[in-house]
Short mmCIF file of N, CA, C and O in Angstrom, two decimals:
data_model
loop_
_atom_site.label_atom_id
_atom_site.label_comp_id
_atom_site.label_asym_id
_atom_site.label_seq_id
_atom_site.Cartn_x
_atom_site.Cartn_y
_atom_site.Cartn_z
N MET I 1 102.33 124.25 103.95
CA MET I 1 100.98 123.98 104.39
C MET I 1 100.94 122.58 105.00
O MET I 1 101.26 121.61 104.34
N PRO I 2 100.54 122.46 106.27
CA PRO I 2 100.49 121.15 106.91
C PRO I 2 99.29 120.33 106.42
O PRO I 2 98.32 120.89 105.91
N LEU I 3 99.41 119.04 106.60
CA LEU I 3 98.30 118.16 106.24
C LEU I 3 97.10 118.45 107.13
O LEU I 3 97.25 118.79 108.29
N PRO I 4 95.88 118.30 106.59
CA PRO I 4 94.69 118.56 107.39
C PRO I 4 94.54 117.56 108.54
O PRO I 4 94.94 116.40 108.42
N LYS I 5 93.97 118.02 109.63
CA LYS I 5 93.80 117.19 110.82
C LYS I 5 92.46 116.44 110.77
O LYS I 5 91.45 116.97 110.33
N ILE I 6 92.45 115.22 111.27
CA ILE I 6 91.26 114.38 111.26
C ILE I 6 90.19 114.92 112.20
O ILE I 6 89.00 114.73 111.97
N ASP I 7 90.60 115.62 113.26
CA ASP I 7 89.62 116.17 114.20
C ASP I 7 88.69 117.17 113.53
O ASP I 7 87.52 117.27 113.90
N GLU I 8 89.20 117.90 112.55
CA GLU I 8 88.38 118.85 111.82
C GLU I 8 87.26 118.12 111.07
O GLU I 8 86.14 118.61 110.99
N VAL I 9 87.56 116.94 110.55
CA VAL I 9 86.58 116.17 109.78
C VAL I 9 85.55 115.55 110.71
O VAL I 9 84.36 115.52 110.38
N ARG I 10 85.97 115.09 111.85
CA ARG I 10 85.05 114.44 112.78
C ARG I 10 83.97 115.40 113.30
O ARG I 10 82.89 114.96 113.67
N ASN I 11 84.27 116.69 113.32
CA ASN I 11 83.32 117.67 113.82
C ASN I 11 82.29 118.11 112.78
O ASN I 11 81.39 118.86 113.10
N LEU I 12 82.43 117.64 111.54
CA LEU I 12 81.49 118.02 110.49
C LEU I 12 80.19 117.23 110.60
O LEU I 12 80.19 116.07 111.02
N THR I 13 79.09 117.85 110.19
CA THR I 13 77.82 117.12 110.11
C THR I 13 77.85 116.24 108.87
O THR I 13 78.73 116.39 108.00
N ASP I 14 76.89 115.34 108.74
CA ASP I 14 76.83 114.45 107.58
C ASP I 14 76.68 115.25 106.29
O ASP I 14 77.28 114.92 105.27
N GLU I 15 75.87 116.30 106.34
CA GLU I 15 75.66 117.12 105.15
C GLU I 15 76.94 117.86 104.76
O GLU I 15 77.32 117.89 103.58
N GLU I 16 77.63 118.43 105.73
CA GLU I 16 78.89 119.12 105.46
C GLU I 16 79.94 118.15 104.96
O GLU I 16 80.75 118.49 104.08
N LEU I 17 79.92 116.95 105.49
CA LEU I 17 80.87 115.92 105.07
C LEU I 17 80.68 115.60 103.58
O LEU I 17 81.65 115.53 102.82
N GLY I 18 79.43 115.43 103.17
CA GLY I 18 79.14 115.16 101.77
C GLY I 18 79.58 116.30 100.86
O GLY I 18 80.13 116.08 99.78
N GLU I 19 79.34 117.53 101.31
CA GLU I 19 79.75 118.70 100.53
C GLU I 19 81.26 118.77 100.41
O GLU I 19 81.80 119.10 99.35
N GLN I 20 81.97 118.46 101.50
CA GLN I 20 83.43 118.48 101.48
C GLN I 20 83.99 117.42 100.53
O GLN I 20 84.97 117.68 99.83
N ILE I 21 83.37 116.25 100.52
CA ILE I 21 83.83 115.17 99.63
C ILE I 21 83.72 115.62 98.18
O ILE I 21 84.65 115.46 97.38
N VAL I 22 82.58 116.21 97.83
CA VAL I 22 82.37 116.69 96.45
C VAL I 22 83.38 117.79 96.13
O VAL I 22 83.96 117.81 95.04
N ALA I 23 83.61 118.69 97.07
CA ALA I 23 84.54 119.80 96.84
C ALA I 23 85.96 119.30 96.62
O ALA I 23 86.67 119.78 95.72
N VAL I 24 86.39 118.32 97.41
CA VAL I 24 87.75 117.80 97.28
C VAL I 24 87.91 117.06 95.95
O VAL I 24 88.92 117.20 95.26
N LYS I 25 86.89 116.29 95.56
CA LYS I 25 86.96 115.59 94.28
C LYS I 25 87.03 116.59 93.12
O LYS I 25 87.78 116.38 92.16
N ARG I 26 86.27 117.68 93.24
CA ARG I 26 86.30 118.72 92.21
C ARG I 26 87.68 119.38 92.16
O ARG I 26 88.23 119.61 91.07
N ASP I 27 88.25 119.66 93.32
CA ASP I 27 89.58 120.28 93.37
C ASP I 27 90.64 119.38 92.76
O ASP I 27 91.53 119.85 92.04
N LEU I 28 90.56 118.08 93.06
CA LEU I 28 91.52 117.13 92.47
C LEU I 28 91.39 117.11 90.95
O LEU I 28 92.40 117.08 90.23
N PHE I 29 90.16 117.11 90.47
CA PHE I 29 89.93 117.11 89.03
C PHE I 29 90.53 118.37 88.40
O PHE I 29 91.22 118.30 87.37
N GLN I 30 90.26 119.52 89.02
CA GLN I 30 90.78 120.78 88.49
C GLN I 30 92.31 120.79 88.48
O GLN I 30 92.94 121.28 87.54
N LEU I 31 92.91 120.24 89.54
CA LEU I 31 94.37 120.19 89.63
C LEU I 31 94.95 119.28 88.53
O LEU I 31 95.94 119.64 87.88
N ARG I 32 94.31 118.13 88.31
CA ARG I 32 94.77 117.23 87.24
C ARG I 32 94.63 117.89 85.87
O ARG I 32 95.48 117.73 84.99
N LEU I 33 93.52 118.61 85.70
CA LEU I 33 93.28 119.30 84.43
C LEU I 33 94.36 120.36 84.18
O LEU I 33 94.89 120.47 83.07
N LYS I 34 94.68 121.13 85.22
CA LYS I 34 95.73 122.15 85.09
C LYS I 34 97.07 121.52 84.75
O LYS I 34 97.83 122.03 83.94
N GLN I 35 97.35 120.38 85.38
CA GLN I 35 98.62 119.69 85.13
C GLN I 35 98.67 119.18 83.69
O GLN I 35 99.69 119.31 83.01
N ALA I 36 97.57 118.62 83.22
CA ALA I 36 97.54 118.05 81.88
C ALA I 36 97.64 119.12 80.80
O ALA I 36 98.25 118.89 79.75
N THR I 37 97.04 120.28 81.05
CA THR I 37 97.05 121.33 80.04
C THR I 37 98.20 122.30 80.20
O THR I 37 98.39 123.17 79.36
N GLY I 38 98.95 122.17 81.31
CA GLY I 38 100.10 123.02 81.52
C GLY I 38 99.74 124.43 81.97
O GLY I 38 100.52 125.35 81.80
N GLN I 39 98.56 124.59 82.52
CA GLN I 39 98.13 125.91 82.98
C GLN I 39 98.62 126.13 84.41
O GLN I 39 98.41 125.30 85.27
N GLY I 40 99.22 127.26 84.64
CA GLY I 40 99.62 127.62 85.99
C GLY I 40 100.73 126.76 86.55
O GLY I 40 101.23 125.82 85.92
N GLU I 41 101.10 127.09 87.78
CA GLU I 41 102.16 126.36 88.46
C GLU I 41 101.53 125.31 89.38
O GLU I 41 100.74 125.63 90.26
N ILE I 42 101.87 124.07 89.16
CA ILE I 42 101.34 122.96 89.95
C ILE I 42 102.44 122.45 90.86
O ILE I 42 103.52 122.11 90.40
N LYS I 43 102.15 122.38 92.14
CA LYS I 43 103.11 121.85 93.10
C LYS I 43 102.68 120.44 93.48
O LYS I 43 101.51 120.21 93.79
N PRO I 44 103.59 119.49 93.44
CA PRO I 44 103.25 118.09 93.71
C PRO I 44 102.60 117.86 95.08
O PRO I 44 101.77 116.98 95.22
N HIS I 45 102.96 118.66 96.07
CA HIS I 45 102.39 118.44 97.40
C HIS I 45 100.88 118.74 97.43
O HIS I 45 100.18 118.26 98.31
N GLN I 46 100.39 119.51 96.47
CA GLN I 46 98.95 119.80 96.43
C GLN I 46 98.15 118.53 96.22
O GLN I 46 97.08 118.36 96.81
N PHE I 47 98.66 117.63 95.37
CA PHE I 47 97.99 116.35 95.15
C PHE I 47 97.95 115.54 96.44
O PHE I 47 96.93 114.96 96.80
N LYS I 48 99.10 115.51 97.12
CA LYS I 48 99.19 114.75 98.36
C LYS I 48 98.19 115.25 99.39
O LYS I 48 97.49 114.47 100.02
N HIS I 49 98.08 116.55 99.55
CA HIS I 49 97.19 117.13 100.54
C HIS I 49 95.72 116.86 100.21
O HIS I 49 94.94 116.51 101.10
N LEU I 50 95.38 116.99 98.93
CA LEU I 50 93.99 116.75 98.55
C LEU I 50 93.62 115.28 98.67
O LEU I 50 92.52 114.95 99.13
N LYS I 51 94.52 114.39 98.28
CA LYS I 51 94.24 112.96 98.40
C LYS I 51 94.14 112.55 99.87
O LYS I 51 93.31 111.71 100.24
N HIS I 52 94.98 113.13 100.70
CA HIS I 52 94.94 112.85 102.13
C HIS I 52 93.60 113.31 102.72
O HIS I 52 92.96 112.58 103.47
N ARG I 53 93.18 114.51 102.34
CA ARG I 53 91.91 115.05 102.83
C ARG I 53 90.75 114.18 102.35
O ARG I 53 89.82 113.89 103.10
N GLN I 54 90.80 113.74 101.10
CA GLN I 54 89.74 112.90 100.54
C GLN I 54 89.66 111.57 101.30
O GLN I 54 88.58 111.11 101.64
N SER I 55 90.80 110.98 101.60
CA SER I 55 90.78 109.71 102.32
C SER I 55 90.24 109.90 103.73
O SER I 55 89.51 109.04 104.23
N GLN I 56 90.55 111.02 104.38
CA GLN I 56 90.00 111.30 105.70
C GLN I 56 88.47 111.41 105.65
O GLN I 56 87.76 110.82 106.46
N LEU I 57 87.99 112.17 104.68
CA LEU I 57 86.55 112.38 104.55
C LEU I 57 85.82 111.07 104.27
O LEU I 57 84.79 110.77 104.89
N LEU I 58 86.36 110.27 103.35
CA LEU I 58 85.71 109.00 103.01
C LEU I 58 85.76 108.01 104.17
O LEU I 58 84.82 107.25 104.39
N MET I 59 86.84 108.04 104.94
CA MET I 59 86.96 107.14 106.09
C MET I 59 85.91 107.49 107.15
O MET I 59 85.23 106.60 107.66
N ILE I 60 85.75 108.76 107.46
CA ILE I 60 84.77 109.17 108.46
C ILE I 60 83.36 108.87 107.97
O ILE I 60 82.51 108.41 108.74
N GLU I 61 83.11 109.08 106.68
CA GLU I 61 81.80 108.76 106.13
C GLU I 61 81.49 107.27 106.28
O GLU I 61 80.40 106.88 106.70
N ARG I 62 82.46 106.43 105.99
CA ARG I 62 82.28 104.99 106.10
C ARG I 62 82.09 104.57 107.56
O ARG I 62 81.27 103.70 107.86
N GLN I 63 82.84 105.16 108.47
CA GLN I 63 82.68 104.84 109.89
C GLN I 63 81.28 105.17 110.37
O GLN I 63 80.67 104.41 111.13
N ARG I 64 80.75 106.29 109.92
CA ARG I 64 79.39 106.68 110.31
C ARG I 64 78.36 105.73 109.72
O ARG I 64 77.37 105.39 110.37
N GLN I 65 78.58 105.28 108.48
CA GLN I 65 77.67 104.32 107.86
C GLN I 65 77.66 103.01 108.64
O GLN I 65 76.60 102.43 108.90
N LEU I 66 78.84 102.54 109.02
CA LEU I 66 78.93 101.29 109.76
C LEU I 66 78.29 101.42 111.14
O LEU I 66 77.64 100.49 111.63
N ALA I 67 78.46 102.56 111.77
CA ALA I 67 77.87 102.78 113.09
C ALA I 67 76.34 102.77 112.99
O ALA I 67 75.67 102.22 113.87
N GLN I 68 75.80 103.34 111.91
CA GLN I 68 74.35 103.34 111.73
C GLN I 68 73.82 101.93 111.51
O GLN I 68 72.78 101.56 112.05
N THR I 69 74.51 101.13 110.71
CA THR I 69 74.04 99.77 110.45
C THR I 69 74.13 98.92 111.71
O THR I 69 73.28 98.07 111.95
N GLN I 70 75.16 99.13 112.52
CA GLN I 70 75.29 98.37 113.76
C GLN I 70 74.18 98.74 114.74
O GLN I 70 73.64 97.88 115.43
N GLU I 71 73.81 100.00 114.78
CA GLU I 71 72.74 100.44 115.68
C GLU I 71 71.41 99.85 115.24
O GLU I 71 70.61 99.45 116.08
N SER I 72 71.18 99.79 113.94
CA SER I 72 69.91 99.27 113.45
C SER I 72 69.84 97.74 113.56
O SER I 72 68.76 97.18 113.63
N GLN I 73 70.96 97.06 113.59
CA GLN I 73 70.97 95.61 113.68
C GLN I 73 71.05 95.10 115.10
O GLN I 73 70.91 93.91 115.35
N THR I 74 71.26 95.97 116.07
CA THR I 74 71.35 95.55 117.46
C THR I 74 69.98 95.11 117.94
O THR I 74 69.02 95.87 117.87
N PRO I 75 69.86 93.86 118.40
CA PRO I 75 68.54 93.39 118.87
C PRO I 75 68.14 94.07 120.17
O PRO I 75 68.97 94.34 121.03
N VAL I 76 66.86 94.33 120.28
CA VAL I 76 66.32 94.95 121.48
C VAL I 76 65.89 93.85 122.43
O VAL I 76 65.15 92.94 122.06
N GLU I 77 66.39 93.91 123.66
CA GLU I 77 66.06 92.88 124.64
C GLU I 77 64.77 93.23 125.36
O GLU I 77 64.57 94.37 125.76
N ASP I 78 63.89 92.24 125.55
CA ASP I 78 62.66 92.43 126.31
C ASP I 78 62.92 92.17 127.76
O ASP I 78 63.64 91.26 128.13
N LYS I 79 62.31 92.98 128.62
CA LYS I 79 62.48 92.79 130.05
C LYS I 79 61.27 92.17 130.66
O LYS I 79 60.20 92.24 130.30
#
């Protein structure tokens, strides 16, 4: 399974982005729980993929937050 692409994340709306962040955090928790309790077969690359996806989602969320603050702080010039 290849690592997720950043372009997929950039096309998400803010609401979908938030839902994806929660879903990835939940998946990571479930994976850690399975590893700790010894349930099922855990493959190490699953952690890498989920952490990578989480970092992509959080990065795009932060970029959007910064873009919003810059737009609101830009002074309006009078003509």
